[in-house]
Structure formats: C-alpha cells, structure tokens
mmCIF file of C-alpha atoms in Angstrom:
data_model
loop_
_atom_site.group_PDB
_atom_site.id
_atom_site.type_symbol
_atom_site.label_atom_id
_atom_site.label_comp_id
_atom_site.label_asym_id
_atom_site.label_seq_id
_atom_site.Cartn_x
_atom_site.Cartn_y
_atom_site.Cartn_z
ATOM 1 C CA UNK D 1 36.973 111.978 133.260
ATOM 2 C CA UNK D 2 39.288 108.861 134.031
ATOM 3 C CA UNK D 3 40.796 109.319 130.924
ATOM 4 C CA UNK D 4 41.682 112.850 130.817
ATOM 5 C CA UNK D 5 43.386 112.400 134.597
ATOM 6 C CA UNK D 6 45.407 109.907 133.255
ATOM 7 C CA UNK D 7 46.302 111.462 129.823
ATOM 8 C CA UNK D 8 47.570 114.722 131.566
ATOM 9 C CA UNK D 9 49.317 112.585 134.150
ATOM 10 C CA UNK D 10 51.438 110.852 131.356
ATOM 11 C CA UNK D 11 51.383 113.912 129.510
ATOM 12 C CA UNK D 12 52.993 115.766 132.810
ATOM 13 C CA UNK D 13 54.993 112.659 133.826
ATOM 14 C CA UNK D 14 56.668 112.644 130.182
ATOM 15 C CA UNK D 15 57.262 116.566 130.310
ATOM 16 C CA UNK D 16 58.723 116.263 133.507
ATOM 17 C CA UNK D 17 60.858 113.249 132.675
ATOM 18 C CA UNK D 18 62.208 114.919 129.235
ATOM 19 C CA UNK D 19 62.666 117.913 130.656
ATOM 20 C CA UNK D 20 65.400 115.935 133.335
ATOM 21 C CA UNK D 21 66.613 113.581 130.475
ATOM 22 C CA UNK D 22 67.717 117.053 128.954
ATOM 23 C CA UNK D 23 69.410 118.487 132.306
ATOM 24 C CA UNK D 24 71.778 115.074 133.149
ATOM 25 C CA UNK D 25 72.670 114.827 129.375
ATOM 26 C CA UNK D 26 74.295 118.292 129.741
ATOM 27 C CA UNK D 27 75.445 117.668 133.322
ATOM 28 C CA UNK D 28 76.533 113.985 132.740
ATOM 29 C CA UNK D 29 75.957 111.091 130.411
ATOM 30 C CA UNK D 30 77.185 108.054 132.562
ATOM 31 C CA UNK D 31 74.340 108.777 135.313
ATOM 32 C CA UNK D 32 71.613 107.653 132.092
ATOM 33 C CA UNK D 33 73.081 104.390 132.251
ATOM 34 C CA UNK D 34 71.892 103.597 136.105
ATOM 35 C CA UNK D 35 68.857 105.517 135.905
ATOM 36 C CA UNK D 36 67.177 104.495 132.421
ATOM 37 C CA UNK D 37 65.772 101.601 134.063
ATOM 38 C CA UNK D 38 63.290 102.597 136.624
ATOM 39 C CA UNK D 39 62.511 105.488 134.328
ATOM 40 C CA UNK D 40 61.047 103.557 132.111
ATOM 41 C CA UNK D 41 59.506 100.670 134.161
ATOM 42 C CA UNK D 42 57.488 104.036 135.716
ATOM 43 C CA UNK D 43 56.336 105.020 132.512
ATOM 44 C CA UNK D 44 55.319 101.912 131.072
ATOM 45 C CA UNK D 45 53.633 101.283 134.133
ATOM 46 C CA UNK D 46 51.847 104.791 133.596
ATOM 47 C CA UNK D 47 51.311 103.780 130.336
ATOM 48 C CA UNK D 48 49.123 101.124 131.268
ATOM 49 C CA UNK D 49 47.795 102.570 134.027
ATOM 50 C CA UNK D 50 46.492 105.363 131.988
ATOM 51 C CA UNK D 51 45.018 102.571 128.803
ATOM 52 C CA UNK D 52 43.145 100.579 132.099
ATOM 53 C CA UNK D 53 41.786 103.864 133.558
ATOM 54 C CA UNK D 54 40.584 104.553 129.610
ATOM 55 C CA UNK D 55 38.594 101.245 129.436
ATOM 56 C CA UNK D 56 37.359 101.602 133.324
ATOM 57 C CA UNK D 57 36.037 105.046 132.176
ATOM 58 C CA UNK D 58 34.247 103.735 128.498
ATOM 59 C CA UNK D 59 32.940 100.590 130.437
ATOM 60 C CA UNK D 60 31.408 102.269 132.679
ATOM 61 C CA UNK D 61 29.690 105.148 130.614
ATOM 62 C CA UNK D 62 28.559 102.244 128.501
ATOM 63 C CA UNK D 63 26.816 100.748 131.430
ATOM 64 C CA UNK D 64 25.188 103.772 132.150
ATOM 65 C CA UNK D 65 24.294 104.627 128.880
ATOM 66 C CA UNK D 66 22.940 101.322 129.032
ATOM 67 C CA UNK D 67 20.990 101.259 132.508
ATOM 68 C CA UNK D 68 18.907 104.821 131.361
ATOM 69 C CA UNK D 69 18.032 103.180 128.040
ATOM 70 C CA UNK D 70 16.845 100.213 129.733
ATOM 71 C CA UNK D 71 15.092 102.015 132.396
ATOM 72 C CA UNK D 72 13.069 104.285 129.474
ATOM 73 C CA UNK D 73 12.009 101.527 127.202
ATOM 74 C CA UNK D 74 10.420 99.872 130.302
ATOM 75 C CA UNK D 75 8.753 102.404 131.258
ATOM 76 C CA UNK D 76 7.427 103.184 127.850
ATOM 77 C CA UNK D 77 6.721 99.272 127.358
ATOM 78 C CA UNK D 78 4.365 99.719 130.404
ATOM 79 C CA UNK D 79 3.104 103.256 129.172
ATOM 80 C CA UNK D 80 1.839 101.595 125.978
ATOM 81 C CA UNK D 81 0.580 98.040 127.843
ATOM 82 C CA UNK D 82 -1.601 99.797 130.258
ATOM 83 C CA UNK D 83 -3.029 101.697 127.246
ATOM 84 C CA UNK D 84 -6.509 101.561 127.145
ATOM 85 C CA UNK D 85 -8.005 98.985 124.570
ATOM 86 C CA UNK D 86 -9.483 102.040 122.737
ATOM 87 C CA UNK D 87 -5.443 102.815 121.504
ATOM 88 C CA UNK D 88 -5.389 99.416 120.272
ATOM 89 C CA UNK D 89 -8.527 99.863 118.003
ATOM 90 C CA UNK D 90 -7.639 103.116 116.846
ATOM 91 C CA UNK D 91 -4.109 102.466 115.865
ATOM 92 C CA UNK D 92 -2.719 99.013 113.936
ATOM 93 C CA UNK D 93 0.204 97.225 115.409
ATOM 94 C CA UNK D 94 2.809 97.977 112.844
ATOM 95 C CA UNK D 95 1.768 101.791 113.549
ATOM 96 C CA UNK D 96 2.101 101.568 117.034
ATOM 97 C CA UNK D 97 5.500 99.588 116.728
ATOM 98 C CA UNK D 98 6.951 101.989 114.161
ATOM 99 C CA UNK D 99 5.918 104.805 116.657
ATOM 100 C CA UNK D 100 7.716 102.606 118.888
ATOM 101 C CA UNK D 101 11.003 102.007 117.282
ATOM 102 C CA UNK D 102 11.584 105.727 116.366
ATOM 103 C CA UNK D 103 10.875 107.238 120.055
ATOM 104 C CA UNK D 104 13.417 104.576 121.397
ATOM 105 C CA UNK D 105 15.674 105.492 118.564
ATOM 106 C CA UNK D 106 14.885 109.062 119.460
ATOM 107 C CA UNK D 107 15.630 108.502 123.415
ATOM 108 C CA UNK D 108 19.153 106.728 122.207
ATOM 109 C CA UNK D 109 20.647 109.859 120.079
ATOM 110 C CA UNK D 110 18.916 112.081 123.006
ATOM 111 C CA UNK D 111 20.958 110.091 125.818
ATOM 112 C CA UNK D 112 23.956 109.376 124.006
ATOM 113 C CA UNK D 113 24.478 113.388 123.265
ATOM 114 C CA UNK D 114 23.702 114.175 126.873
ATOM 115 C CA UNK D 115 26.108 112.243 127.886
ATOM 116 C CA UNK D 116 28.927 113.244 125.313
ATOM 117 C CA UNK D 117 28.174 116.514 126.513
ATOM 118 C CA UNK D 118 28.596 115.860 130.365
ATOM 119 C CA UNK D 119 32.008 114.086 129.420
ATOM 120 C CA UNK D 120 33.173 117.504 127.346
ATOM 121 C CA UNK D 121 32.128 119.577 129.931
ATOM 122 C CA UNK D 122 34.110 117.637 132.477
ATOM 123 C CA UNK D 123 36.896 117.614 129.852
ATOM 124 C CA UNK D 124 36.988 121.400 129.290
ATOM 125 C CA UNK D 125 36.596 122.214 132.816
ATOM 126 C CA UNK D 126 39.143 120.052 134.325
ATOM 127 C CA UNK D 127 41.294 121.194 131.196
ATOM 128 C CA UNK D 128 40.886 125.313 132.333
ATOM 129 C CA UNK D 129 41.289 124.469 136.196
ATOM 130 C CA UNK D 130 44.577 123.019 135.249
ATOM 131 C CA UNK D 131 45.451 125.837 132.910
ATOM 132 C CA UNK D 132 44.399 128.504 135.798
ATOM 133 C CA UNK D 133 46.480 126.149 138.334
ATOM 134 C CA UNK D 134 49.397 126.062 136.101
ATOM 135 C CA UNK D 135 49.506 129.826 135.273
ATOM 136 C CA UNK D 136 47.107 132.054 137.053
ATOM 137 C CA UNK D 137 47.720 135.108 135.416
ATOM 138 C CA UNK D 138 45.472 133.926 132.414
ATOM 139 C CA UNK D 139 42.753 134.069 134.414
ATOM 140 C CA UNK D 140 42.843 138.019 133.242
ATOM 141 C CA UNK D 141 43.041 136.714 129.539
ATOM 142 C CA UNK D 142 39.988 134.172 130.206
ATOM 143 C CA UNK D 143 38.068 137.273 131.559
ATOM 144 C CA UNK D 144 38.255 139.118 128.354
ATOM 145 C CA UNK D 145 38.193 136.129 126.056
ATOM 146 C CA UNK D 146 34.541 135.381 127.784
ATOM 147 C CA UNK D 147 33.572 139.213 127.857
ATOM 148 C CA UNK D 148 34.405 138.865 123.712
ATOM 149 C CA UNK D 149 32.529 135.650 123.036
ATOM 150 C CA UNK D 150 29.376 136.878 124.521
ATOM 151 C CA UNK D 151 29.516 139.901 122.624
ATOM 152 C CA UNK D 152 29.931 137.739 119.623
ATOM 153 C CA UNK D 153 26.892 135.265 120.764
ATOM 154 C CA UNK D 154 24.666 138.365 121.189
ATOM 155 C CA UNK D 155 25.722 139.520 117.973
ATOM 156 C CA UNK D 156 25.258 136.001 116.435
ATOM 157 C CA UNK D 157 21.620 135.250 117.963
ATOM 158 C CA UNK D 158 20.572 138.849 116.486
ATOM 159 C CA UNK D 159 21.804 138.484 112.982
ATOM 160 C CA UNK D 160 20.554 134.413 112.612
ATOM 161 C CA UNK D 161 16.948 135.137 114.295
ATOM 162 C CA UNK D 162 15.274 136.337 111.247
ATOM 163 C CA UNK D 163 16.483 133.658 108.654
ATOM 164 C CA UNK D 164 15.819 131.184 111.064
ATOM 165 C CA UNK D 165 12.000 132.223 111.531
ATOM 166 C CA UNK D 166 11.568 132.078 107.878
ATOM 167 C CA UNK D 167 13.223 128.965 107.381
ATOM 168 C CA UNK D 168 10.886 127.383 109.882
ATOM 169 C CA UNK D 169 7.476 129.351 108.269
ATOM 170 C CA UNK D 170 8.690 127.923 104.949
ATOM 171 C CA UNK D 171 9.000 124.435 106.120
ATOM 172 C CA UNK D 172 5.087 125.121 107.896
ATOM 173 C CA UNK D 173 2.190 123.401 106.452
ATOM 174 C CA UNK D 174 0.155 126.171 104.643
#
C-alpha cells in the first residue's frame, strides 16, 4: 500500500511539475534558470522518499509473511508432538516428515497468495477511489462496466460447470 501512495505521488508530482515546465517555457524561459533548482531537489527527494516507502512496505510484508509461517509450523510441531504414541507406531518417521514438509510447503504458497491478494486488492481499490476522486462522472461508466462483467461471470460459471465436473470424475479413482 506504501508503495502505491508513493508511486502516484511521484506520478502526480511529475504530472503536475511537467505540466508547469510546459506553461513558463511558453510564458518565459529566463524564470527556468532560478527555479530548476528546488524543482529538482523536491523530486529527487520524492524520489527517494517513494524507493524508502517501497522497502518499508516489502520489509514489512516479509515480516509478516514471516511471523504467520512461524506461528503455523509451531503449532503444527506441537500438533504432531502431543500425538499419541499410537501415530508413531502406525506411521515411520520419513512418512510423517514428508507429510510434514509438504503441509508447511502447502501453508507457504497458501499464505503467500493471501497475502498477494490483500496487497492487489488494496492496489485496485485505492487505484478506483482515486479514479472516482479525480473524475466522478465515471462512476456511471463503472456502474455499467460491473452490471456487464457479472453478466459475463454468470454466463462463464454456466458454460465451464459441465466440463469441469467431468474433468474432475475423470481424474476420480474408479
């Protein structure tokens, strides 16, 4: 989320700035000279304000990432240690471990996506609120853009169903 504020603030702050650049050149080139300066210290400064939001935002989804895995392989290390002994007899240690390895590899791709998906969310909604804040009026287009897509899903879930189904009774054990 960080890094989208700070992309559309360069991203505005660069607009904004060419779109000026553009209005003195016609009005009058000696003012460049004086101003050129601070115009630039501002948007290198933005520049790496923007790059130290990006790795504030990535080190801190990677220590979350990393706090949930921890937190579900300790509770599945004490899942399988208070086992009952019974577990141990029926199942061999390399079984058990392999078992072991994959759910935790499992949980990883699981958490990972979930949170790729929170951060595209947060991207595509903070993208839209800034589109409707920008120009409201395509709030009317977004209404009939979503009014078409869910046609289409319905559409979509009725004509996949049925291959679906017999792709999975096809994979089925007989």
């Amino acid at each position: 989320m960080l890094i989208n504020v700070s992309t559309v603030g360069v991203s505005l702050y660069l607009a904004f700035e060419l779109t000026m650049k553009f209005k003195t050149d016609e009005d009058d080139s000696s003012q460049e000279s004086m101003t050129g300066l601070p115009y630039n210290l501002v948007l290198g400064l933005l520049i790496i304000l923007a790059l130290l939001m990006s790795f504030v935002g990535k080190f801190f989804s990677n220590r979350i990432f990393m706090k949930i895995n921890e937190n579900l392989h300790n509770r599945m290390v004490r899942r399988v240690l208070n086992a009952r002994l019974r577990f141990f007899e029926e199942n061999t240690s390399g079984t058990i471990l392999n078992r072991f390895s994959k759910d935790i590899a499992t949980l990883d791709i699981i958490v990972f996506n979930f949170l790729e998906m929170i951060d595209y969310i947060l991207k595509c909604a903070y993208s839209v609120i800034l589109i409707i804040f920008l120009v409201p009026w395509l709030l009317v287009v977004i209404f009939f853009v979503l009014i078409y897509l869910m046609r289409l899903r319905r559409l979509c879930l009725l004509s996949t169903r049925d291959p679906i189904r017999l792709k999975f009774s096809l994979v089925s054990p007989v």
